[in-house]
Each structure stands twice: as structure tokens, then as C-alpha cells.
Short mmCIF file of C-alpha atoms and ligand atoms in Angstrom, two decimals:
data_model
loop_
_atom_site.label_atom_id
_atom_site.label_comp_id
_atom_site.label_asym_id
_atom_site.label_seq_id
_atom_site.Cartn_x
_atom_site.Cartn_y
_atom_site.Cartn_z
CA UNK A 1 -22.19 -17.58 12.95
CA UNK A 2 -20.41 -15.20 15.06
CA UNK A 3 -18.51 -16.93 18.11
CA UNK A 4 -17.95 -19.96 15.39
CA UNK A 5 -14.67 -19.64 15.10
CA UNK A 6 -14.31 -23.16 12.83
CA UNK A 7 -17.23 -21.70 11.01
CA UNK A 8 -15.47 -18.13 10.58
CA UNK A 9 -12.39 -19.87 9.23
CA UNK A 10 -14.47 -21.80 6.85
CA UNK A 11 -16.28 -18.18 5.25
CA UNK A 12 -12.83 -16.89 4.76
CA UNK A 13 -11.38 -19.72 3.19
CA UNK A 14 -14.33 -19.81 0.73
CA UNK A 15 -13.98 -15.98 0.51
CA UNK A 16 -9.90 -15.97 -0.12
CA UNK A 17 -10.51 -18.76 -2.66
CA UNK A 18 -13.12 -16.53 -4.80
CA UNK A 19 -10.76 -13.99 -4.21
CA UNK A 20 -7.95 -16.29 -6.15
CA UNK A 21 -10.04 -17.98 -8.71
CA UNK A 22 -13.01 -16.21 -9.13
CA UNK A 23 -15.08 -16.00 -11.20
CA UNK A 24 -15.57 -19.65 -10.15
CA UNK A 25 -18.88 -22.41 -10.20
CA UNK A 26 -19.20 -23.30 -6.53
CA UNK A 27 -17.74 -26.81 -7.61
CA UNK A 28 -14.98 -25.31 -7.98
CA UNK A 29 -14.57 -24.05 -4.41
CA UNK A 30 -14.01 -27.43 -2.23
CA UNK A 31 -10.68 -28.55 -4.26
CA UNK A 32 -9.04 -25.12 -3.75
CA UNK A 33 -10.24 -24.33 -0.44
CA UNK A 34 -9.92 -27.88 1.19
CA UNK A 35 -13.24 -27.85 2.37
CA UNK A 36 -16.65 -30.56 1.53
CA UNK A 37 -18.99 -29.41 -0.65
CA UNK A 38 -21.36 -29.66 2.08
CA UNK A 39 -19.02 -26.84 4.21
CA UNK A 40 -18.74 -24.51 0.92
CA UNK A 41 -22.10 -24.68 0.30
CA UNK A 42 -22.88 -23.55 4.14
CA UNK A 43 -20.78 -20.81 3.41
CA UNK A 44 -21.59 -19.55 -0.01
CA UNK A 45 -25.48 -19.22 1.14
CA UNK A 46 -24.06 -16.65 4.07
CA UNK A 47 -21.54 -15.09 2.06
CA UNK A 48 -24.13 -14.34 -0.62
CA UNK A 49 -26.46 -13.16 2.04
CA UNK A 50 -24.16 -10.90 3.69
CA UNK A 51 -23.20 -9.20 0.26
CA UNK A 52 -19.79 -10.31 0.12
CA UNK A 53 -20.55 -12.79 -2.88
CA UNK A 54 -22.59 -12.54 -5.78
CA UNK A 55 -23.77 -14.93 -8.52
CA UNK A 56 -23.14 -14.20 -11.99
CA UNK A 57 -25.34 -14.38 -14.88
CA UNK A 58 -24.39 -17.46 -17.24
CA UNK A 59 -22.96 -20.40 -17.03
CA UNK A 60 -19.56 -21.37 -15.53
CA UNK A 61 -16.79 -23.12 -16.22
CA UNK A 62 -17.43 -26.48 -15.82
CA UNK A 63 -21.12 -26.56 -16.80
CA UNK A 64 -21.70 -29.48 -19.04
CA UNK A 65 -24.76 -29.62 -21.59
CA UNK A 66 -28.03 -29.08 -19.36
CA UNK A 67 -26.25 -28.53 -16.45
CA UNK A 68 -25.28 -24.79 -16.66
CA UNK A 69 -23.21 -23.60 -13.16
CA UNK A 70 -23.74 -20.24 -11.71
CA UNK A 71 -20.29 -18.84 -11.30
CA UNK A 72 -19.54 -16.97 -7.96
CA UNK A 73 -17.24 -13.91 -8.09
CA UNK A 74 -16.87 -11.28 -5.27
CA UNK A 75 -19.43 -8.99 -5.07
CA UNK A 76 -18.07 -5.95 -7.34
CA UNK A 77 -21.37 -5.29 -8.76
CA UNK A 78 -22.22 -1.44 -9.41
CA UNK A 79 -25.53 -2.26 -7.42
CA UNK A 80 -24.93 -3.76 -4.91
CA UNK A 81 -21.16 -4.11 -4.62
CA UNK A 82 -20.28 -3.24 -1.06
CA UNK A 83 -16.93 -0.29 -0.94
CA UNK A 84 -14.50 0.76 1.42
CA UNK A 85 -13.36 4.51 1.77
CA UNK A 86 -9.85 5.43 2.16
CA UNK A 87 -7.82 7.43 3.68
CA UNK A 88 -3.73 8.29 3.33
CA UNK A 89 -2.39 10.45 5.22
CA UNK A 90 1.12 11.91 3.75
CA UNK A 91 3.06 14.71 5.24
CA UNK A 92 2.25 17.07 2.12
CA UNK A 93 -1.14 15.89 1.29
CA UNK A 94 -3.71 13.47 1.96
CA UNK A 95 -5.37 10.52 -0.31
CA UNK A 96 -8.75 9.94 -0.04
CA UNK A 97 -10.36 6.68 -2.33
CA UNK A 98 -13.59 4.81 -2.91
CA UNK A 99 -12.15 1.06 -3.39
CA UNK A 100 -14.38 -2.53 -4.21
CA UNK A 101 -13.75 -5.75 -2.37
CA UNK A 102 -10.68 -6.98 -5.32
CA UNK A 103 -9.21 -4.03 -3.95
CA UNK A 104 -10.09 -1.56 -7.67
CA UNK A 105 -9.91 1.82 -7.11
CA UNK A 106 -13.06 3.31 -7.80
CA UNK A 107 -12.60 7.29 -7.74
CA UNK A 108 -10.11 9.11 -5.48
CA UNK A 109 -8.79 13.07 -4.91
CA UNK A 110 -6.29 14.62 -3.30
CA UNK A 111 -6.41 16.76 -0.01
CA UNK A 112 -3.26 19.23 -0.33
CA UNK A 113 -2.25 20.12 3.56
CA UNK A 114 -0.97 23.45 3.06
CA UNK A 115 -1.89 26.19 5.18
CA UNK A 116 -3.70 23.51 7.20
CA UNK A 117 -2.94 23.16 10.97
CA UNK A 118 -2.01 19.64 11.66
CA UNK A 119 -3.57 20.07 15.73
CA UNK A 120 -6.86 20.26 13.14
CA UNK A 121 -6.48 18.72 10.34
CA UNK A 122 -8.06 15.32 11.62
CA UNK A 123 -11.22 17.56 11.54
CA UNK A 124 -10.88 19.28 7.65
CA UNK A 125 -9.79 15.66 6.65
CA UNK A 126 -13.04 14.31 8.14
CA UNK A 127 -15.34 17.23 6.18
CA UNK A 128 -13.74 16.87 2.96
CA UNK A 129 -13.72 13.22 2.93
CA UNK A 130 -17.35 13.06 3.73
CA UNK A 131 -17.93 15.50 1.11
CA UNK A 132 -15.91 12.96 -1.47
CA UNK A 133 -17.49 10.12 -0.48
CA UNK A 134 -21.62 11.83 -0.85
CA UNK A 135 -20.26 13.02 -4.42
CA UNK A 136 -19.42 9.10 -5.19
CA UNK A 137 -22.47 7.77 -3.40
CA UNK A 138 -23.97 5.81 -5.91
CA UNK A 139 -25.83 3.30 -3.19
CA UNK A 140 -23.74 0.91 -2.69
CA UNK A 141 -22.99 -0.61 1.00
CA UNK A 142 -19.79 1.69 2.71
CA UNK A 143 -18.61 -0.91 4.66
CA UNK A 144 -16.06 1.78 6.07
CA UNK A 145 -12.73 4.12 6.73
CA UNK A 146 -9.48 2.12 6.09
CA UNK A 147 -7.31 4.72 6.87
CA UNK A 148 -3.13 4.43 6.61
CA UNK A 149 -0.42 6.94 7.73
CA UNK A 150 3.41 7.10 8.72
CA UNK A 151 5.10 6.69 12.09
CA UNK A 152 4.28 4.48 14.96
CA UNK A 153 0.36 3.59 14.63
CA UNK A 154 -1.36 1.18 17.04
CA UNK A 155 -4.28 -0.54 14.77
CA UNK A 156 -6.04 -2.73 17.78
CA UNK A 157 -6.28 0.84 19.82
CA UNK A 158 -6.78 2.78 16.87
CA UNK A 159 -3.80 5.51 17.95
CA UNK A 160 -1.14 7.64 16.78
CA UNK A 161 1.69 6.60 19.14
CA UNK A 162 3.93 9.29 17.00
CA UNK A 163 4.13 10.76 14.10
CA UNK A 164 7.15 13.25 14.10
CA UNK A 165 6.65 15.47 11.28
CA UNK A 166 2.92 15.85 12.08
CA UNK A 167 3.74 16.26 15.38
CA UNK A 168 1.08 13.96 16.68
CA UNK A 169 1.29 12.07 20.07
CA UNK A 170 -0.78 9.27 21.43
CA UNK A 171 -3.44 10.64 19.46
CA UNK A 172 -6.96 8.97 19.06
CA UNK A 173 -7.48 9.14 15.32
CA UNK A 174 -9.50 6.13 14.49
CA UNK A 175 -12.20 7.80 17.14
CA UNK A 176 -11.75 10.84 16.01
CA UNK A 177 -12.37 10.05 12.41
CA UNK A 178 -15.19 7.35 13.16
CA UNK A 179 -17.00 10.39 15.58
CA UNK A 180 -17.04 13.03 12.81
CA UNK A 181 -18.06 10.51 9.63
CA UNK A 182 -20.45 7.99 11.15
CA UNK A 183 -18.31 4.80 10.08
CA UNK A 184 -16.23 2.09 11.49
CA UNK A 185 -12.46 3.44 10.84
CA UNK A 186 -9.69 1.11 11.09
CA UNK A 187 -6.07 2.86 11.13
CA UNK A 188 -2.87 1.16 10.75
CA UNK A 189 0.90 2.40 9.27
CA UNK A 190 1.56 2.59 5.80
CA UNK A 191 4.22 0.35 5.57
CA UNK A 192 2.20 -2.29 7.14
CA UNK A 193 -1.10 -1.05 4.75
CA UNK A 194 1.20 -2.48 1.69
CA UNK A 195 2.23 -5.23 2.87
CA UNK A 196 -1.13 -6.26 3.63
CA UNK A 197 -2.36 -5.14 0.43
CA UNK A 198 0.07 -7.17 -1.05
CA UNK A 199 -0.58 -9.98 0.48
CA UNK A 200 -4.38 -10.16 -0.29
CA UNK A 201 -4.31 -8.44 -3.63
CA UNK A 202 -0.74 -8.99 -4.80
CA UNK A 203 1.94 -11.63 -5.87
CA UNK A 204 0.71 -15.08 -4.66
CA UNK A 205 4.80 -15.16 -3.64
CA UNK A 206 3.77 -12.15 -0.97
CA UNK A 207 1.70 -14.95 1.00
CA UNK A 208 4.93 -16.54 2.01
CA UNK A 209 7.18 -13.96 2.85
CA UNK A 210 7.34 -10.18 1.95
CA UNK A 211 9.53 -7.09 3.22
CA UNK A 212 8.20 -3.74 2.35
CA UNK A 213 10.50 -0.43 2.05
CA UNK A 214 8.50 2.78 2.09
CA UNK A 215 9.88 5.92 0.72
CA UNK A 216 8.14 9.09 0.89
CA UNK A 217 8.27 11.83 3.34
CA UNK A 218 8.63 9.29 5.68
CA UNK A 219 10.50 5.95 5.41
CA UNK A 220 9.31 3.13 6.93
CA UNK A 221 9.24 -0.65 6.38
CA UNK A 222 6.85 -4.06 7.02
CA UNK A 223 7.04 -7.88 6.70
CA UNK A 224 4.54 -10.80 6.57
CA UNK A 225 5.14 -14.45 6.92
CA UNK A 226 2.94 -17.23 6.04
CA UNK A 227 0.24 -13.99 5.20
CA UNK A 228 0.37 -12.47 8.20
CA UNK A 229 1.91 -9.09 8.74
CA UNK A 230 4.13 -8.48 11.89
CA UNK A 231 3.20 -5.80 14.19
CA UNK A 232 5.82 -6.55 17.01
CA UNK A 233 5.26 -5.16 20.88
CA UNK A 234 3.50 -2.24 20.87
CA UNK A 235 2.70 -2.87 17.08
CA UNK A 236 6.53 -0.56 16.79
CA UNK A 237 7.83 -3.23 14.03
CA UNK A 238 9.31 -1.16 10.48
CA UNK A 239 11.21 1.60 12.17
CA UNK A 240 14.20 1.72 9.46
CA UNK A 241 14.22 5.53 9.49
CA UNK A 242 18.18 5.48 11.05
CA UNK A 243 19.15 1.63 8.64
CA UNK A 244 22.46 2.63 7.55
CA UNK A 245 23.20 3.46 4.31
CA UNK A 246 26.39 2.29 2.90
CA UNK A 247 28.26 5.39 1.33
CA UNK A 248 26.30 7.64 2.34
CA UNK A 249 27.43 10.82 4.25
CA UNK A 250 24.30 12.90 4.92
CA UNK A 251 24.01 14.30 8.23
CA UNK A 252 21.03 13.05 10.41
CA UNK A 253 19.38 14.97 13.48
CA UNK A 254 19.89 11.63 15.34
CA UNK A 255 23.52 12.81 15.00
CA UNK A 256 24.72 10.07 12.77
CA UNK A 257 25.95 10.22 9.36
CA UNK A 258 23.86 8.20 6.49
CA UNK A 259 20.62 6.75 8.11
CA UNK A 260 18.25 5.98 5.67
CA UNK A 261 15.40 9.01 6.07
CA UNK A 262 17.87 11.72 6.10
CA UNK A 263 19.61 9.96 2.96
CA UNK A 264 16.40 9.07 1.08
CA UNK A 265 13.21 10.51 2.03
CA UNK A 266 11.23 12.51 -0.12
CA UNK A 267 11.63 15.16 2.32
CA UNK A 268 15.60 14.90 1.53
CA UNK A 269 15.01 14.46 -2.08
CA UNK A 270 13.07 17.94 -2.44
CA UNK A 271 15.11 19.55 -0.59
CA UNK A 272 18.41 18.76 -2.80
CA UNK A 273 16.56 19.23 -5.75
CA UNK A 274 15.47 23.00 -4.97
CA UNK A 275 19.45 23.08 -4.00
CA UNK A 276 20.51 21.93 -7.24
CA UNK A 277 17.89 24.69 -8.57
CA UNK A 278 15.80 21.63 -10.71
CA UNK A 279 12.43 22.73 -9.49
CA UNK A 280 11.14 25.78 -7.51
CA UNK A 281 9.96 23.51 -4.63
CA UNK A 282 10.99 20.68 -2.53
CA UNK A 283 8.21 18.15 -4.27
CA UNK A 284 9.55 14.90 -5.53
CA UNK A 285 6.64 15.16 -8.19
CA UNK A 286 7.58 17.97 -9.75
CA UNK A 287 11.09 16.49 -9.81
CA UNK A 288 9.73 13.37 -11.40
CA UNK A 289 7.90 15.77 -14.08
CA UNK A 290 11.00 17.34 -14.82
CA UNK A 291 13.53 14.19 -15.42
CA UNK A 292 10.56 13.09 -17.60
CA UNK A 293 10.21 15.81 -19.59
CA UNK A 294 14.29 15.38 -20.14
CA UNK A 295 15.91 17.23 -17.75
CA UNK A 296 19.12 15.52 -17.26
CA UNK A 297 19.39 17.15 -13.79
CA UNK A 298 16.53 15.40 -12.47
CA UNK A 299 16.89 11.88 -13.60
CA UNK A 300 20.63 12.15 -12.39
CA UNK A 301 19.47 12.65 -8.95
CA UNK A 302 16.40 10.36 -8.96
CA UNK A 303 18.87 7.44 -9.50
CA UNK A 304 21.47 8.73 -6.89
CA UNK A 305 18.08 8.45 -5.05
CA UNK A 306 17.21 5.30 -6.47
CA UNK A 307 20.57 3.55 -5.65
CA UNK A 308 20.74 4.84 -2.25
CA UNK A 309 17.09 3.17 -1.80
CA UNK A 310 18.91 0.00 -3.39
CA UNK A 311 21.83 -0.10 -1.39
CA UNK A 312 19.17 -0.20 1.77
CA UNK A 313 17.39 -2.98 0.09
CA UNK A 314 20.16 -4.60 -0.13
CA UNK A 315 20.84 -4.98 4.04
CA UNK A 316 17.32 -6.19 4.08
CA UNK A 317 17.23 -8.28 1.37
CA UNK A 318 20.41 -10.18 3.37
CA UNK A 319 18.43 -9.56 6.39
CA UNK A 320 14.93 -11.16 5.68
CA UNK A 321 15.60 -12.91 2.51
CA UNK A 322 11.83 -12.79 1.71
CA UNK A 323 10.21 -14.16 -1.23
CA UNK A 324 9.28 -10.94 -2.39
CA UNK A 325 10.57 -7.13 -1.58
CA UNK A 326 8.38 -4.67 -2.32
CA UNK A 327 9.78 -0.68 -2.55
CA UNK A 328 7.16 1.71 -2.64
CA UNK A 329 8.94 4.88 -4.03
CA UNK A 330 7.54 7.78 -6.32
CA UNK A 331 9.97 7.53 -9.14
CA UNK A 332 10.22 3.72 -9.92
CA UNK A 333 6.44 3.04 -10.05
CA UNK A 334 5.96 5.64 -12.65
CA UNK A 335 9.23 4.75 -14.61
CA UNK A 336 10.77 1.10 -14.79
CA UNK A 337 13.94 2.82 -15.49
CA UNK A 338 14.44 3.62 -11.84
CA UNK A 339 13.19 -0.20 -10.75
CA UNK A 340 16.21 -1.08 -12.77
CA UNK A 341 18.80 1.60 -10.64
CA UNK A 342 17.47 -0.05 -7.26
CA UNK A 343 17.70 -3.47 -8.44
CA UNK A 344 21.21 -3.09 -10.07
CA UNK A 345 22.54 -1.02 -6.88
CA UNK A 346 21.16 -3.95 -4.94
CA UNK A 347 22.89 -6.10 -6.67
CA UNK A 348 26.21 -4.64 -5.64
CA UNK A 349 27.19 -3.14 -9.55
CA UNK A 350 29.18 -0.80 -9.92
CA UNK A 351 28.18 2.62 -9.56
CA UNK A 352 26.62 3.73 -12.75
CA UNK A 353 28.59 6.30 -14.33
CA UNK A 354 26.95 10.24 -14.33
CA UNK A 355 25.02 11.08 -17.70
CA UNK A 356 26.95 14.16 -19.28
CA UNK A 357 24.65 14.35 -22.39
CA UNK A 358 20.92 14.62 -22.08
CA UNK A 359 19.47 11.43 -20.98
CA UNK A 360 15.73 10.26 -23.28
CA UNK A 361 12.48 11.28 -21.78
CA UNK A 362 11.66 8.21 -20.17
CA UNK A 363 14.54 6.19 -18.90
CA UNK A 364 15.25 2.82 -20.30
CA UNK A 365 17.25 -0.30 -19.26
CA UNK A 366 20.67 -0.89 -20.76
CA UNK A 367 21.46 -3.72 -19.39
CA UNK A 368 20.25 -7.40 -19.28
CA UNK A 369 17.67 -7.94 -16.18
CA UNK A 370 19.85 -9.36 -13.06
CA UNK A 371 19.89 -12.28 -11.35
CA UNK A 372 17.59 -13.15 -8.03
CA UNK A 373 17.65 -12.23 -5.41
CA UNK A 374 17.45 -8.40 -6.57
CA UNK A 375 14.83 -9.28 -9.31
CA UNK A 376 12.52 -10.01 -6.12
CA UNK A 377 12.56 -6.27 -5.97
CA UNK A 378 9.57 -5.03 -7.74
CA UNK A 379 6.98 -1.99 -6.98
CA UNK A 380 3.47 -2.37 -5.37
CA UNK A 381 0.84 -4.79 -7.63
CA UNK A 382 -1.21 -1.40 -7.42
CA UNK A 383 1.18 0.93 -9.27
CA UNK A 384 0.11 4.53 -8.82
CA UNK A 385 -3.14 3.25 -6.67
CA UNK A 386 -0.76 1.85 -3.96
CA UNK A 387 -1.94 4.39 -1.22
CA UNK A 388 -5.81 4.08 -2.02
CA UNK A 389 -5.68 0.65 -2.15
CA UNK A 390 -3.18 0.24 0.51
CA UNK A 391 -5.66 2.57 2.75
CA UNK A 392 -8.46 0.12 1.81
CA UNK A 393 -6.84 -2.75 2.70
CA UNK A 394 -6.14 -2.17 6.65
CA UNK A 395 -10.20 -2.45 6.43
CA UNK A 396 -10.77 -4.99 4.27
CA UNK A 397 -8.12 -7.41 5.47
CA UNK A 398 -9.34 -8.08 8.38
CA UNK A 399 -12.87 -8.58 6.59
CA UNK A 400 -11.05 -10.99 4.66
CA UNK A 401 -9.62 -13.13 7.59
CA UNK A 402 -13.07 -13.28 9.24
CA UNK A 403 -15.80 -12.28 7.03
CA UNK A 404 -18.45 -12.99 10.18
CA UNK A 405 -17.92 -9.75 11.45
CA UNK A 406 -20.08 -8.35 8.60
CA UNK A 407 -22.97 -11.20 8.96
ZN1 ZN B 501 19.72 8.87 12.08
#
């Protein structure tokens, strides 16, 4: 089958419509996939074959009386399911995961960097991943490394143009990770990761059009049209680091006033909140613990935060106009509250006025939801797995788009 490309479009449409509808009796398959019965059939048998697909015990829907169907789902069996490690690789810490073909996170741990020497840490990643994934090796197939990190990342070479606060130039990671572990490895930026995660695992609205805003240590963003995401010229698309930010004032080492990074980053965030003395550290999850354990300190500055990151969405909201715009930010996918601050600063409201008594534990809405567009503002599908699954996907996307490769 490989070289087919006709017959490599067919497997993925049949595997994207299991994907969507599964579990589903193979009947099902031609009407959502567009394809004869004859073609689905042809595909099924190698998709089954290959591992990708598995039949389910029982009948289907759709099986009439003596005519019981044998649904197909994706293979997520605890057999024979194949899995994809993961890999994210933050400024502070690194995310390793075990994730199944619907994109589930089965186990993951963290991998703090401190003390670690960046020149290096390619190397200690590599160890204590492979140590992670023998302690989760239950048998199944590791169909590889999906691996996902900040600044400028070139997927088809499998580089690290830059990565600033890593200090990392035109380095060779995918090799270097795929040398010390044995596996394929497929690298790509974060920003792009969710999108694409998104897109196969997300809102069926991310197929059409999506922007994604990442804040963390780094800020970055990504968009997809018609399911594709763009990787521009050098695969340099989502550099929003210096995007304006309308009233803001912060001094950025570009020498401007109010770019986006210096404004919003997590890096930024920490830093003001140790300067505000909330937390002993600069980590935006200890600030997070603290405005939800009621320290009015802490939520106040999460949603001067959470409006800055709004008032950015904003631009490219007006910019892209997408279907859906996705923020990936600590605070508002652990607390809707925040989701709210974005989307209302967004919208253009009014500042919202500083707490002076002590705000509840958990942060709730006080006003009505808003209007579109700012209500296409919502948080990754994944929640809290965003970076596991996110890591996942820059592996099994392309799996998805031409499931051959595996056969
Ligand atoms: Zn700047």
C-alpha cells in the first residue's frame, strides 16, 4: 500500500471516520467517509492488520435480528492497543506521557529541570524517559516519541532553530532523542502540538479554522485551516512573543513597552508574584494554589493576567476570526473563573473593578456568558492533559493523515 497515495487517502479517511463515530459497524463507515463499501472494506482488513483498528465483541448498532455487526473502534485495547510516548519540554520542567490512539492519557510524570544543565539535558531527558516508559511497559506496540517544545522548531528536519531561554541553536533534537531511546521521534512547537491536537481530538469547529495562544514560560501561537496547521517558511509561523498589548506598560528586552511575553508569560507572572510577596518563588502553580486556597492577592493578579491574555486575544480574534480560539494558560484550565476574565476582557468590558474583600476559593462568574465572538474562546479539549496529549499528537497526526506509514 505504500506509494498508493489514493489508497493512503482512503485508510485515513476510514481511520478519521472511526475516530469520529466509533464505535461504529463497518456499514456505517461508507456514508460518513464517502467511500464504497467495497473501498472501506479494503481498508478496514489493513487497518485491522496493522493494529490501528480493532473489532469489538457484540453486536453493533445497526445489527438487525440474526444479523449481529461487529463494531470497529480504534484500537485502545489494553492488549494490544498500540501507544505513543510523549514528551514536553517547558522551561521549568519537562512532561513526559504514555498516550492511546483517541489521544487518553495513559500515565505521565514530571521531570523538574533544576540544577540540570540545559547543553545536557537532551541526554537526562532521554534516561528518565526511558526509565518511565519500561515502568509503564505493559506490551503494548510504542509506536513512538511525539515530542513538543517552545521557540522556533523545524518538524520535517527534526531541529531546534531557537529556543531562547534554553539557549538552544540549530540543535538536532529529534536525532538526538531517537539515538539515545531506540524510537522514531517526531518534534514540533507547542503551539502548533495544540492546535493539532485540537484538530484531531478536539471541537469538530477546530477542523475549519482554529488560532491557538500559548501562555507559559514562553508565549507562542498556531492556526489551522480546513485541518491543516500552518507552518509558514522555515516552519517560523506563531511568533507573537512582541503582539502588542493594549495598556500595557511593561518593559521588554526588545526595547518596547507592552509586547505580549514580557506582559504575560509565566516567566513575568512569577516574577510579580514573588514581588508582590504572594509566594516564595516565581511558579505560576504555586500562585494558582494560593488564589485557590483564597488568597485575594493571587486571584487579583491571575485576572490582571488573565485580561492582559484577553486583550491579546482580542487583536487575533479581529485578526483571524477563526471558528474556534483556543488559550492554553495555567490558571483558566484549572478554574472557569479565569476563562470568564479573558473572554470578558476580549470582549472589550470594562475593566473589572479590584476585589477589596476576600474573594471565594474558587472563582465564579457574575455575569451572564457573552456574546460570540469571545465565547469562541475556550481552553484545550484536554484540560490539564493538554501537554501530554498535545506531545502525542505531533506523532500521531501525521499517523492519522497517512496511516500507510505504519503498514
Ligand atoms: Zn518586545
Amino acid at each position: 500500500m505504500a506509494g498508493d497515495s489514493r489508497a493512503s487517502a482512503n485508510a485515513a479517511a476510514v481511520l478519521r471516520a472511526v475516530l469520529e463515530h466509533g464505535p461504529v459497524a463497518r456499514s456505517g463507515i461508507p456514508p460518513v467517509c464517502g467511500l464504497s463499501p467495497a473501498a472501506v472494506s479494503r481498508q478496514t482488513t489493513g487497518l485491522l492488520r496493522s493494529g490501528l483498528l480493532r473489532e469489538l465483541p457484540g453486536p453493533g448498532p445497526g445489527g438487525g435480528p440474526g444479523r449481529p455487526l461487529v463494531p470497529l473502534d480504534l484500537n485502545t485495547g489494553a492488549v494490544s492497543g498500540p501507544v505513543t510516548a510523549a514528551l514536553h519540554i517547558g522551561v521549568p520542567a519537562s512532561t513526559f506521557g504514555l498516550v492511546d490512539l483517541r489521544g487518553q492519557v495513559l500515565a505521565r510524570r514530571s521531570l523538574p529541570h533544576h540544577g540540570l544543565d540545559p547543553a545536557t539535558l537532551p541526554r537526562t531527558i532521554a534516561r528518565r524517559l526511558r526509565a518511565f516508559l519500561d515502568e509503564y511497559d505493559t506490551g503494548r506496540p510504542l509506536l513512538g516519541l511525539g515530542a513538543a517544545l517552545g521557540g522556533w522548531v523545524r518538524p520535517d528536519e527534526g531541529t531546534v532553530v531557537r529556543h531562547e531561554a534554553l539557549g538552544w541553536r540549530d540543535r538536532p533534537l529529534a536525532a538526538e532523542l531517537s539515538d539515545a531511546l531506540g524510537l522514531p521521534v517526531r518534534l514540533d512547537n507547542h503551539a502548533r502540538a495544540v492546535a493539532g491536537a485540537e484538530i484531531l481530538f478536539g471541537h469538530p469547529d477546530a477542523r475549519h479554522s482554529l488560532v491557538h495562544l500559548f501562555v507559559g514560560n514562553v508565549v507562542d501561537a498556531a492556526f489551522g485551516i480546513g485541518g491543516t496547521v500552518h507552518q509558514g517558511p522555515g516552519a517560523a509561523a506563531g511568533d507573537v512573543a512582541h503582539l502588542p498589548v493594549p495598556g500595557s506598560r511593561t518593559p521588554c528586552p526588545c526595547g518596547r513597552t507592552g509586547c505580549l511575553q514580557a506582559t504575560a508569560s509565566d516567566t513575568a507572572l512569577g516574577a510579580e508574584a514573588v514581588r508582590r510577596g504572594i509566594v516564595p518563588e516565581p511558579s505560576v502553580g504555586l500562585l494558582v494554589d494560593a488564589a485557590a486556597t483564597g488568597d485575594p492577592r493571587a486571584d487579583r493578579l491571575l485576572r490582571e493576567r488573565a485580561r492582559d491574555v484577553g486583550r491579546a486575544a482580542a487583536l487575533l480574534l479581529d485578526v483571524f476570526n477563526p471558528a474556534v480560539l483556543v488559550i492554553a494558560e495555567l490558571s483558566s484550565l484549572l478554574h472557569e473563573g479565569y476563562l470568564d476574565e479573558i473572554r470578558e476582557a476580549a470582549l472589550g468590558a470594562a475593566p473589572q473593578p479590584t476585589p477589596t474583600t476576600p474573594t471565594p476559593t474558587t472563582p465564579t462568574p457574575t455575569t451572564p456568558p457573552p456574546p460570540p465572538p469571545a465565547l469562541r474562546i475556550v481552553t484545550p479539549h484536554a484540560g490539564p492533559a493538554v501537554l501530554p496529549c498535545a506531545a502525542a499528537t505531533v506523532l500521531l497526526g501525521p499517523l492519522f493523515r497517512d496511516p500507510a506509514r505504519l503498514t
